[in-house]
Tab-separated table of C-alpha atoms in Angstrom:
chain	number	residue	atom	x	y	z
A	641	MET	CA	0.249	0.293	-0.185
A	642	LEU	CA	2.046	3.539	-1.012
A	643	VAL	CA	-0.039	6.236	1.095
A	644	CYS	CA	2.025	9.963	1.342
A	645	SER	CA	3.358	11.285	3.886
A	646	ARG	CA	0.059	13.094	4.865
A	647	CYS	CA	-1.830	9.697	5.643
A	648	ALA	CA	0.917	7.719	7.143
A	649	GLY	CA	0.303	10.424	9.232
A	650	ILE	CA	-3.299	9.701	10.029
A	651	TYR	CA	-2.381	5.812	10.185
A	652	ILE	CA	0.099	6.060	12.384
A	653	GLY	CA	-1.846	9.445	14.569
A	654	SER	CA	-4.363	6.445	14.171
A	655	LEU	CA	-2.693	3.694	15.922
A	656	ALA	CA	-1.145	5.826	18.138
A	657	ALA	CA	-4.410	5.985	19.845
A	658	GLY	CA	-5.736	3.333	19.088
A	659	LEU	CA	-3.516	2.148	21.617
A	660	SER	CA	-3.139	4.829	23.775
A	661	ALA	CA	-7.143	4.463	24.699
A	662	MET	CA	-5.789	0.313	26.368
A	663	ILE	CA	-4.240	1.887	28.919
A	664	PHE	CA	-5.676	5.364	29.907
A	665	THR	CA	-9.136	6.070	29.676
A	666	ILE	CA	-11.177	7.337	26.355
A	667	PRO	CA	-11.445	11.273	26.639
A	668	GLU	CA	-14.859	13.268	25.488
A	669	ILE	CA	-13.729	14.624	21.964
A	670	LYS	CA	-16.127	17.117	21.356
A	671	ILE	CA	-17.040	17.465	17.374
A	672	LYS	CA	-15.441	21.916	17.850
A	673	VAL	CA	-12.069	20.018	18.908
A	674	LEU	CA	-12.226	17.460	16.023
A	675	LEU	CA	-12.765	20.573	13.333
A	676	VAL	CA	-10.617	22.769	15.544
A	677	SER	CA	-7.552	19.776	14.388
A	678	SER	CA	-8.568	19.709	10.857
A	679	ILE	CA	-7.770	23.164	10.803
A	680	PRO	CA	-3.692	22.638	10.360
A	681	LEU	CA	-4.273	19.732	8.018
A	682	ALA	CA	-6.504	21.661	5.847
A	683	ALA	CA	-4.610	25.023	5.699
A	684	ASP	CA	-1.792	22.988	5.058
A	685	VAL	CA	-3.409	21.491	2.006
A	686	LEU	CA	-4.039	25.253	0.455
A	687	PHE	CA	-0.928	26.620	1.337
A	688	ASN	CA	0.662	24.118	-0.767
A	689	VAL	CA	-2.339	24.143	-3.420
A	690	SER	CA	-1.363	27.931	-4.022
A	691	GLY	CA	2.005	27.296	-3.760
A	692	LEU	CA	2.981	29.985	-0.850
A	693	TYR	CA	5.211	26.967	0.527
A	694	ASP	CA	6.794	24.136	-1.084
A	695	TYR	CA	4.900	20.527	0.355
A	696	SER	CA	7.373	19.289	3.521
A	697	ARG	CA	6.750	15.792	4.074
A	698	LEU	CA	6.936	16.771	8.091
A	699	ILE	CA	4.607	18.899	8.506
A	700	ALA	CA	2.134	17.221	5.738
A	701	PHE	CA	2.469	13.389	8.915
A	702	SER	CA	2.422	15.822	11.766
A	703	THR	CA	-1.083	17.226	10.512
A	704	GLY	CA	-2.194	13.960	9.382
A	705	MET	CA	-1.459	12.494	12.579
A	706	LEU	CA	-2.871	15.911	15.192
A	707	LEU	CA	-6.477	15.180	12.269
A	708	GLY	CA	-5.421	10.921	13.008
A	709	ILE	CA	-5.845	11.138	16.599
A	710	THR	CA	-8.487	13.134	17.350
A	711	LEU	CA	-10.313	11.754	14.689
A	712	TYR	CA	-9.554	7.959	16.015
A	713	LEU	CA	-10.868	9.228	20.012
A	714	PHE	CA	-13.422	10.948	18.368
A	715	LEU	CA	-15.001	7.908	16.204
A	716	MET	CA	-14.275	5.709	19.389
A	717	ASN	CA	-16.088	8.219	21.743
A	718	GLU	CA	-19.637	7.975	19.570
A	719	ILE	CA	-19.296	4.434	19.443
A	720	GLU	CA	-18.901	3.765	23.394
A	721	ASN	CA	-21.050	7.305	24.099
A	722	LEU	CA	-24.050	5.133	21.424
A	723	PHE	CA	-24.451	2.293	24.122
A	724	PRO	CA	-25.361	3.393	27.310
A	725	ASN	CA	-24.778	0.499	28.669
A	726	ASN	CA	-21.449	0.488	28.294
A	727	ASN	CA	-19.902	2.206	30.782
A	728	VAL	CA	-16.832	-0.120	32.468
A	729	ASN	CA	-14.365	0.935	33.622
A	730	LYS	CA	-10.736	-0.028	31.979
B	1041	MET	CA	-4.030	-21.186	25.763
B	1042	ASN	CA	-5.852	-18.036	27.608
B	1043	ASN	CA	-9.432	-17.633	26.338
B	1044	LYS	CA	-8.385	-13.976	24.962
B	1045	TYR	CA	-5.459	-16.081	23.050
B	1046	LEU	CA	-7.654	-18.375	21.842
B	1047	ALA	CA	-10.294	-16.333	20.751
B	1048	ALA	CA	-8.140	-13.583	19.186
B	1049	LEU	CA	-5.990	-16.871	16.966
B	1050	VAL	CA	-9.536	-18.045	15.646
B	1051	CYS	CA	-11.001	-15.139	14.268
B	1052	GLY	CA	-7.540	-14.277	13.590
B	1053	PHE	CA	-6.771	-17.100	11.062
B	1054	GLY	CA	-10.171	-17.181	9.879
B	1055	GLY	CA	-10.370	-13.676	8.519
B	1056	ALA	CA	-6.828	-14.151	7.013
B	1057	VAL	CA	-7.924	-17.367	5.694
B	1058	LEU	CA	-11.029	-15.093	3.784
B	1059	THR	CA	-8.047	-12.979	1.838
B	1060	THR	CA	-6.783	-14.845	0.232
B	1061	ILE	CA	-10.303	-14.735	-1.789
B	1062	PRO	CA	-9.319	-12.457	-5.461
B	1063	GLY	CA	-11.647	-8.978	-4.863
B	1064	PHE	CA	-11.923	-9.659	-0.706
B	1065	GLN	CA	-8.107	-8.102	-0.266
B	1066	SER	CA	-9.775	-4.443	-1.197
B	1067	ILE	CA	-13.000	-4.948	1.872
B	1068	ALA	CA	-9.442	-7.044	4.575
B	1069	CYS	CA	-8.545	-4.150	6.461
B	1070	CYS	CA	-12.228	-1.914	6.887
B	1071	LEU	CA	-14.323	-5.089	7.306
B	1072	MET	CA	-12.373	-8.243	7.268
B	1073	ALA	CA	-10.073	-6.905	10.681
B	1074	PRO	CA	-13.417	-5.336	12.818
B	1075	ILE	CA	-15.776	-8.148	11.848
B	1076	ALA	CA	-13.116	-10.441	13.765
B	1077	SER	CA	-12.000	-8.980	16.209
B	1078	ALA	CA	-15.817	-8.225	16.989
B	1079	ILE	CA	-16.377	-12.541	16.947
B	1080	ALA	CA	-13.427	-13.062	18.960
B	1081	VAL	CA	-14.564	-10.737	21.347
B	1082	PHE	CA	-18.242	-13.089	21.631
B	1083	LEU	CA	-16.388	-15.772	21.329
B	1084	PHE	CA	-14.159	-14.479	24.138
B	1085	LYS	CA	-17.423	-14.115	26.305
B	1086	LYS	CA	-18.973	-17.479	25.754
B	1087	ALA	CA	-15.722	-18.753	27.113
B	1088	SER	CA	-16.037	-16.992	29.623
B	1089	PRO	CA	-18.730	-17.015	31.264
B	1090	ASP	CA	-18.195	-15.464	34.780
B	1091	THR	CA	-17.421	-12.724	33.107
B	1092	LEU	CA	-20.789	-10.556	33.359
B	1093	LYS	CA	-19.040	-7.572	31.306
B	1094	ILE	CA	-16.297	-7.209	29.146
B	1095	LYS	CA	-13.783	-4.546	30.287
B	1096	THR	CA	-12.987	-1.357	27.105
B	1097	GLY	CA	-9.660	-2.276	28.018
B	1098	THR	CA	-9.708	-6.462	27.475
B	1099	GLY	CA	-11.877	-5.346	24.703
B	1100	LEU	CA	-10.042	-3.035	22.480
B	1101	TYR	CA	-6.714	-5.625	23.472
B	1102	ILE	CA	-8.805	-9.060	22.491
B	1103	GLY	CA	-9.833	-6.652	18.978
B	1104	LEU	CA	-5.967	-5.608	18.918
B	1105	ILE	CA	-4.628	-8.701	19.099
B	1106	THR	CA	-6.568	-10.474	16.488
B	1107	ALA	CA	-6.185	-8.271	13.633
B	1108	VAL	CA	-2.049	-8.378	14.781
B	1109	PHE	CA	-3.046	-12.623	14.076
B	1110	ALA	CA	-5.144	-11.506	11.098
B	1111	ALA	CA	-2.278	-9.242	9.355
B	1112	LEU	CA	0.325	-12.107	9.844
B	1113	PHE	CA	-1.337	-14.405	8.700
B	1114	ALA	CA	-2.854	-13.073	5.875
B	1115	SER	CA	0.705	-11.297	4.768
B	1116	GLY	CA	1.836	-14.786	5.216
B	1117	PHE	CA	-0.169	-16.707	2.518
B	1118	GLU	CA	0.283	-13.057	0.175
B	1119	ILE	CA	4.293	-14.032	0.256
B	1120	ILE	CA	3.190	-18.088	-0.259
B	1121	ILE	CA	0.631	-17.350	-3.204
B	1122	THR	CA	2.889	-14.667	-4.666
B	1123	PHE	CA	5.908	-17.432	-4.305
B	1124	ILE	CA	3.379	-20.072	-6.666
B	1125	THR	CA	1.939	-17.619	-8.842
B	1126	LYS	CA	5.209	-15.035	-9.592
B	1127	ASN	CA	2.373	-12.474	-9.744
B	1128	SER	CA	0.511	-10.017	-6.737
B	1129	ASP	CA	-1.084	-6.928	-7.046
B	1130	LEU	CA	1.783	-4.995	-7.118
B	1131	VAL	CA	3.246	-6.345	-10.259
B	1132	VAL	CA	-0.520	-5.543	-12.304
B	1133	SER	CA	-0.861	-2.753	-10.764
B	1134	LEU	CA	2.486	-1.309	-11.573
B	1135	PRO	CA	1.739	0.884	-14.318
B	1136	GLN	CA	-1.087	2.657	-12.674
B	1137	VAL	CA	1.291	3.485	-9.535
B	1138	GLU	CA	3.773	4.175	-11.553
B	1139	GLN	CA	1.113	7.084	-13.107
B	1140	VAL	CA	0.299	7.819	-9.526
B	1141	VAL	CA	3.381	8.960	-8.274
B	1142	LYS	CA	4.480	10.539	-11.418
B	1143	ASP	CA	1.261	12.910	-10.452
B	1144	MET	CA	2.394	14.094	-7.082
B	1145	ASN	CA	5.452	15.718	-8.312
B	1146	LEU	CA	7.284	15.085	-6.426
B	1147	GLY	CA	10.744	15.392	-8.072
B	1148	SER	CA	13.716	13.331	-7.715
B	1149	THR	CA	11.639	10.875	-5.046
B	1150	ALA	CA	8.795	10.074	-7.736
B	1151	ASP	CA	11.708	8.968	-9.405
B	1152	GLU	CA	13.473	6.866	-6.511
B	1153	SER	CA	10.344	5.224	-5.722
B	1154	ILE	CA	9.140	4.198	-8.585
B	1155	GLU	CA	13.090	2.409	-9.180
B	1156	VAL	CA	12.170	0.564	-5.896
B	1157	LEU	CA	8.482	-0.486	-7.226
B	1158	ARG	CA	10.472	-1.544	-10.724
B	1159	GLN	CA	13.516	-3.661	-8.356
B	1160	MET	CA	10.534	-4.932	-6.277
B	1161	VAL	CA	7.996	-6.347	-9.834
B	1162	ASN	CA	11.424	-7.604	-11.160
B	1163	GLU	CA	12.011	-9.662	-7.807
B	1164	ILE	CA	8.712	-11.329	-8.221
B	1165	GLN	CA	8.653	-11.627	-11.199
B	1166	SER	CA	11.308	-13.330	-11.457
B	1167	THR	CA	12.156	-15.999	-8.106
B	1168	GLY	CA	7.941	-14.774	-6.929
B	1169	PHE	CA	10.166	-13.469	-3.583
B	1170	SER	CA	11.613	-10.361	-2.633
B	1171	VAL	CA	12.551	-9.501	0.979
B	1172	LEU	CA	11.262	-5.817	0.307
B	1173	TYR	CA	7.598	-6.807	-0.390
B	1174	THR	CA	7.339	-9.071	1.795
B	1175	PHE	CA	8.288	-6.556	4.776
B	1176	LEU	CA	5.702	-3.675	3.396
B	1177	ILE	CA	2.915	-6.356	3.059
B	1178	THR	CA	3.991	-7.183	6.323
B	1179	LEU	CA	3.921	-3.326	7.567
B	1180	THR	CA	0.967	-2.446	6.480
B	1181	ASN	CA	-1.257	-5.099	7.367
B	1182	LEU	CA	-0.404	-5.000	10.641
B	1183	ILE	CA	-0.976	-1.126	10.859
B	1184	THR	CA	-4.131	-0.817	9.262
B	1185	TYR	CA	-5.574	-3.710	10.403
B	1186	SER	CA	-4.785	-2.929	14.307
B	1187	ILE	CA	-6.579	0.385	13.321
B	1188	PHE	CA	-9.537	-1.145	12.667
B	1189	GLY	CA	-9.161	-3.865	14.875
B	1190	LEU	CA	-9.126	-2.100	17.935
B	1191	LEU	CA	-11.992	-0.156	16.471
B	1192	GLY	CA	-13.918	-4.090	16.081
B	1193	GLY	CA	-12.613	-4.681	19.742
B	1194	LEU	CA	-14.531	-1.706	21.087
B	1195	ILE	CA	-17.844	-1.466	18.952
B	1196	GLY	CA	-17.394	-6.344	20.218
B	1197	THR	CA	-17.380	-5.089	23.736
B	1198	ALA	CA	-20.040	-2.431	23.251
B	1199	ILE	CA	-22.897	-4.624	21.925
B	1200	ILE	CA	-22.025	-7.716	24.031
B	1201	ASN	CA	-21.802	-5.857	27.072
B	1202	LYS	CA	-24.758	-3.564	26.273
B	1203	ARG	CA	-26.541	-7.074	25.606
B	1204	SER	CA	-25.930	-8.353	29.103
B	1205	GLY	CA	-27.047	-5.688	30.553
B	1206	GLN	CA	-26.150	-6.416	33.955
B	1207	PRO	CA	-24.191	-4.356	35.977
B	1208	GLU	CA	-21.098	-5.551	36.901
């Protein structure tokens, strides 16, 4: 599977969030937090396309990772909230 | 063997076998891994009748190890099939992959990437085995299956706990 730095960041961020959720309690992530965390990635894409600066693998990876972490935690939180009887401590 | 590992091994192996079906591999990570993980949690609950509710951490752990088993077995099957047929998805899709990499406008990095891909394809076509291909297949399977396996474990735990309904 070939993915770009940004997608690799999203994958690694998601995996890191999933693994950390095994140890720590999944924090409540609101939709606003998810939207805010997607701003750096969107800005990076916008600035690259507009030619403001050249594509940087490090920036793409880190912005992707930030979104990957929050997106995955948000998803896990939503799944937990979907089933109200599931409030079991770690 | 611990019930957790046995359930994960059975479901991981079953899921990996399904990935050998042509066309199924493309939905393996997003569909097979979470379903196999959720079934593993269900099997764990069946094998542990004393457990009233499964802890979220336990469900996530079962999901993860199911995904890891599935990824390792699926990679093994893929490598064996590639070795026997001297063909793989990469060989078939190389022209399209080259086009995509060129379209990304990565400069010299794109040329190096394409060179590495061609080398992998040549090795597969000549000997049926490529160390880099084996490494990449295993690594990507481990990462993607684990992400979706964790989600499957969580979903399975949530559904089973909701069905059991009683407080711990």
